[in-house]
Tab-separated table of C-alpha atoms in Angstrom:
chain	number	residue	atom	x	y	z
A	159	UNK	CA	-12.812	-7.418	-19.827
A	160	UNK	CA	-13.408	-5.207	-16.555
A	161	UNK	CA	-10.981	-5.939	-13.329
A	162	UNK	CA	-12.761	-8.809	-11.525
A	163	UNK	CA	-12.510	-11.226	-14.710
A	164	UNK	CA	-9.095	-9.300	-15.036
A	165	UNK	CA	-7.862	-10.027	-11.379
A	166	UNK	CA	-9.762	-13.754	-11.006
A	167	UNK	CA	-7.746	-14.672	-14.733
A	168	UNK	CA	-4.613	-13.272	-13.941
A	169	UNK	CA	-4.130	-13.247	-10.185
A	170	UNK	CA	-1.523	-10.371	-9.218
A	171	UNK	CA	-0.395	-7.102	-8.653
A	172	UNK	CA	-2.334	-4.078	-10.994
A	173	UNK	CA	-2.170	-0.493	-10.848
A	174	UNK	CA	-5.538	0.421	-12.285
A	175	UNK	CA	-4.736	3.962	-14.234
A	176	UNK	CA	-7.926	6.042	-15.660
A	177	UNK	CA	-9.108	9.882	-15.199
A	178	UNK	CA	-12.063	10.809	-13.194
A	179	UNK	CA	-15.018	9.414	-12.994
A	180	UNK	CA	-13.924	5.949	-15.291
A	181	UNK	CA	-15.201	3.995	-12.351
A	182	UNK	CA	-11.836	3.171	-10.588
A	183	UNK	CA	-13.629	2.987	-7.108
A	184	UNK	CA	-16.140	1.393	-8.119
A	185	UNK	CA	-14.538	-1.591	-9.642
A	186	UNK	CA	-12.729	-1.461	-6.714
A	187	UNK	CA	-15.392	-2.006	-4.007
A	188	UNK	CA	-16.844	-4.380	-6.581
A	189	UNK	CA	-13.973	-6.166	-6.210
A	190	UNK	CA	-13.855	-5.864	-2.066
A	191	UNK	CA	-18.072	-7.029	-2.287
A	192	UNK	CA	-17.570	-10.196	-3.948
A	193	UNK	CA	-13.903	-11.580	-3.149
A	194	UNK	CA	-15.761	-12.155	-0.074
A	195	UNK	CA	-17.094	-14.948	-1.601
A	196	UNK	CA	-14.316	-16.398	-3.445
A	197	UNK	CA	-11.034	-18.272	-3.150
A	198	UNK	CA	-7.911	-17.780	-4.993
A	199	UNK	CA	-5.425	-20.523	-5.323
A	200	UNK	CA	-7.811	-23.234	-2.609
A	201	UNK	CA	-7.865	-20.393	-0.033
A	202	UNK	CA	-10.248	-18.058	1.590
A	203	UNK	CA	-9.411	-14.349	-0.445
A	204	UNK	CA	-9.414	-12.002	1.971
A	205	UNK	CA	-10.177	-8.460	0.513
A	206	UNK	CA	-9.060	-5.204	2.204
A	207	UNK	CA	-10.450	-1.910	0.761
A	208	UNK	CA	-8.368	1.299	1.938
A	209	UNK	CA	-9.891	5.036	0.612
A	210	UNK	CA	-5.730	6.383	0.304
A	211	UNK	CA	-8.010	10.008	0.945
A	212	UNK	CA	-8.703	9.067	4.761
A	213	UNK	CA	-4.597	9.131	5.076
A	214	UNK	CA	-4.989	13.203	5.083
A	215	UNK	CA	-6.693	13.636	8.136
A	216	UNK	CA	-4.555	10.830	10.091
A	217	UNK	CA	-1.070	11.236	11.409
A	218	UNK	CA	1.125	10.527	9.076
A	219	UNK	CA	4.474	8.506	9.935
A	220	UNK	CA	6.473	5.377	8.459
A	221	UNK	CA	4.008	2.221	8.752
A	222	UNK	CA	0.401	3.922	7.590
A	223	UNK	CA	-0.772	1.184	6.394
A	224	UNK	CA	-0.028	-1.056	9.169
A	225	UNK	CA	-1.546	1.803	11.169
A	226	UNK	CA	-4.542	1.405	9.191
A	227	UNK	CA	-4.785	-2.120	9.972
A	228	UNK	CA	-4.315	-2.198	13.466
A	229	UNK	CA	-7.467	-0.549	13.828
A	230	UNK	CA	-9.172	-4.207	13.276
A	231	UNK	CA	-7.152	-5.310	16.251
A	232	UNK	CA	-5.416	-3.218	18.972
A	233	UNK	CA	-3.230	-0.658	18.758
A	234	UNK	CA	-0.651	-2.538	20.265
A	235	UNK	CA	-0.326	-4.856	17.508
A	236	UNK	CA	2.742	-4.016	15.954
A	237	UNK	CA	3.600	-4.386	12.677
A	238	UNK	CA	6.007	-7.309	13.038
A	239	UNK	CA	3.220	-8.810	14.395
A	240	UNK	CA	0.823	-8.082	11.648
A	241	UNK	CA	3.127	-9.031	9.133
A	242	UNK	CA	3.411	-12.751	11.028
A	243	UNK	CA	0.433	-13.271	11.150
A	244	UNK	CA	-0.401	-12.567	7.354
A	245	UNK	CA	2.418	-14.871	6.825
A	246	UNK	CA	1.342	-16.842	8.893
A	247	UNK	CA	-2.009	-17.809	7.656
A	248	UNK	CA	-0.503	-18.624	3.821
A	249	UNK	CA	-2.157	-22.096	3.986
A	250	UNK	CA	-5.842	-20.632	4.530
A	251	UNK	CA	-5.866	-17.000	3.520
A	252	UNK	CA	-4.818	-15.261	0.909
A	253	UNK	CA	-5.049	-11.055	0.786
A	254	UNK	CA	-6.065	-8.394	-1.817
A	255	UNK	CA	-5.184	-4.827	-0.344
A	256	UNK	CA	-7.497	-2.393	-2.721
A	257	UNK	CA	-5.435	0.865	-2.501
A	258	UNK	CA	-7.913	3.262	-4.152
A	259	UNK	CA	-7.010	6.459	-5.061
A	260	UNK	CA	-3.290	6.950	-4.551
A	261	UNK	CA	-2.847	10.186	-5.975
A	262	UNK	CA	-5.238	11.698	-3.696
A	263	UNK	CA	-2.477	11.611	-0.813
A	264	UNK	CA	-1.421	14.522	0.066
A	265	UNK	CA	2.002	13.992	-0.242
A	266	UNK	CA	4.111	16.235	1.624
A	267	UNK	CA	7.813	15.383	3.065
A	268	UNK	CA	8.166	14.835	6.950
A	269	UNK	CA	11.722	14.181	7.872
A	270	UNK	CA	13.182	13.996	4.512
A	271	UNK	CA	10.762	11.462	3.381
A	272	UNK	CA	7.366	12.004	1.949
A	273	UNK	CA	4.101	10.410	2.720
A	274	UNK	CA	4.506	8.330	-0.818
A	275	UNK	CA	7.343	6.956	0.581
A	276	UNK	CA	5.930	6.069	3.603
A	277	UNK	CA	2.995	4.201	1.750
A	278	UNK	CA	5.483	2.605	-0.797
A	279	UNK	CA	7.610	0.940	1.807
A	280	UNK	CA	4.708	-0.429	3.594
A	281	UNK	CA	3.905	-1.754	0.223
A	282	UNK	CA	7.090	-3.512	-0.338
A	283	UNK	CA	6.475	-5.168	3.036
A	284	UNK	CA	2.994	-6.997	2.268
A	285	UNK	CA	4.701	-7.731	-1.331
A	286	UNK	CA	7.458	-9.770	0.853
A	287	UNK	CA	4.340	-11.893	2.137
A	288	UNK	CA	3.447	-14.927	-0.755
A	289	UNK	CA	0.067	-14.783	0.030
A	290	UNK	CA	-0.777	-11.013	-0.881
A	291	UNK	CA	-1.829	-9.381	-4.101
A	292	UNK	CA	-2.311	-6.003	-4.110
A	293	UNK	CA	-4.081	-3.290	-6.449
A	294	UNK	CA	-3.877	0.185	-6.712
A	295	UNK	CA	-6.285	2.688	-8.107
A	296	UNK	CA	-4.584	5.680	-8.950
A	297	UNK	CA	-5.083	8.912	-11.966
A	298	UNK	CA	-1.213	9.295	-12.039
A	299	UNK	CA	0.596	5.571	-12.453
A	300	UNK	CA	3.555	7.553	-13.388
A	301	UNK	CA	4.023	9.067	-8.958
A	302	UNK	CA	4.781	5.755	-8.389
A	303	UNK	CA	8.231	5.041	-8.256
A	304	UNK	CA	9.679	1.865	-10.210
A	305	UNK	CA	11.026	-0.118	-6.829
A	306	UNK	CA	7.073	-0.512	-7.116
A	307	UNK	CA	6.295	-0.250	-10.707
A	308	UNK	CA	8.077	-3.470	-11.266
A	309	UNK	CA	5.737	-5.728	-9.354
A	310	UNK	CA	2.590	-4.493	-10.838
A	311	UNK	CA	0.740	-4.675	-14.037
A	312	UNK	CA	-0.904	-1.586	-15.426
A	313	UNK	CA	-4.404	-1.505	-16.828
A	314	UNK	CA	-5.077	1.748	-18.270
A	315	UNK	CA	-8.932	2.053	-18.835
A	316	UNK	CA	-9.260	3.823	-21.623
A	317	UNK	CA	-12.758	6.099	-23.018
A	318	UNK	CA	-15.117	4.019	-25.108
A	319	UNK	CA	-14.564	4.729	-28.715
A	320	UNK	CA	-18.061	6.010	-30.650
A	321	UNK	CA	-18.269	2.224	-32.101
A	322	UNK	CA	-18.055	-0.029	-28.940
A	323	UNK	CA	-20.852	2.614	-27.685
A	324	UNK	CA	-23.255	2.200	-30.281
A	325	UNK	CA	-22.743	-1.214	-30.200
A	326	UNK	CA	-23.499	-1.762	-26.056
A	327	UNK	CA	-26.700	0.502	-27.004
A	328	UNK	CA	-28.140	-1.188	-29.575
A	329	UNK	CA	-27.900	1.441	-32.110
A	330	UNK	CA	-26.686	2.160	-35.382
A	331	UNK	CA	-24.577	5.479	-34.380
A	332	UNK	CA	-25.182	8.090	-31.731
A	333	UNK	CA	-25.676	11.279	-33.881
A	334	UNK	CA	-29.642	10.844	-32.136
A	335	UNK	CA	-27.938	11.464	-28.987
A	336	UNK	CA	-27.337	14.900	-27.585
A	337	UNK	CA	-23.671	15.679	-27.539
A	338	UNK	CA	-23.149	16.045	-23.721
A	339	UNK	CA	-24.676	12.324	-23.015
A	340	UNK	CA	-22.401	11.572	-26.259
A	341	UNK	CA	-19.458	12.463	-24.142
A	342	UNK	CA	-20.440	10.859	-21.428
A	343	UNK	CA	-20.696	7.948	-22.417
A	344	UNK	CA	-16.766	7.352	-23.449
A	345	UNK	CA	-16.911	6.716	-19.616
A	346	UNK	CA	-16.462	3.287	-19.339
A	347	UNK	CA	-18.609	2.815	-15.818
């Protein structure tokens, strides 16, 4: 099962765990393409893709996300406001937040708190809002803290074994196959 029949099956919260390359972002922006044309529980999903790696070349303070999202409207919009109006629009809208790449923050302390903490709190904000899911791409589950663990479910994606392989190939084994292409082919995407 890959993450959009995941997600549209089992609506909620996932940390999506897997090493390099396993196709993380791309399920991701999969994801952001076609929720576009879906609805989750009767209303209009809503999907919000956010590359965690522009956050190191912003300013960082409490509130980056909302930060990020008031570039859609003004930067007056506070994020009271933003939060409202989220709320606000429960009966049409619901929201998917695709966090990819968490542990490519670079997370360094300002004022005693670091820029994980930041993103985390802004996190537990949306969370308060019924009409949000959120998922989070990430090679490290385990620099999350569990104030946010506990609202997620982790998918791990795991390498292909030799087996499941040969069998999406159409072949008996894959000694034929040169070792290197062998190895890459435990890569899932």
């Amino acid at each position: 099962m890959n993450l959009v029949e995941k997600y549209y099956s089992e609506p909620g919260n996932y940390i999506v765990e897997a090493g390099g390359g396993y196709g993380k972002s791309t399920s991701l922006k999969y994801l952001a393409d076609i929720s576009f044309e879906r609805e989750i529980h009767g209303k209009r999903e809503l999907p919000i893709y956010i590359s965690m790696a522009e956050f190191n070349f912003q300013k960082v303070r409490a509130g980056i996300l909302f930060d990020y999202l008031k570039q859609f409207f003004s930067n007056e919009v506070t994020e009271k406001a933003l939060l409202e109006m989220i709320s606000d629009s429960k009966e049409n809208i619901h929201y998917l937040f695709l966090l990819d790449g968490l542990n490519e923050i670079y997370n360094y302390e300002i004022n005693g708190q670091t820029v994980l903490d930041f993103v985390c709190n802004d996190i537990l904000r949306l969370l308060n809002c019924e009409n949000v899911n959120i998922i989070i791409s990430t090679r490290m589950a385990e620099i999350l803290p569990e104030k946010i663990k506990k609202f997620f479910n982790l998918l791990v994606i795991q390498p292909l074994s030799n087996e499941v392989a040969s069998h999406y190939l159409g072949l008996e084994n894959l000694t034929m196959i040169p070792g290197h292409i062998r190895e890459m082919l435990k890569t899932p995407m």
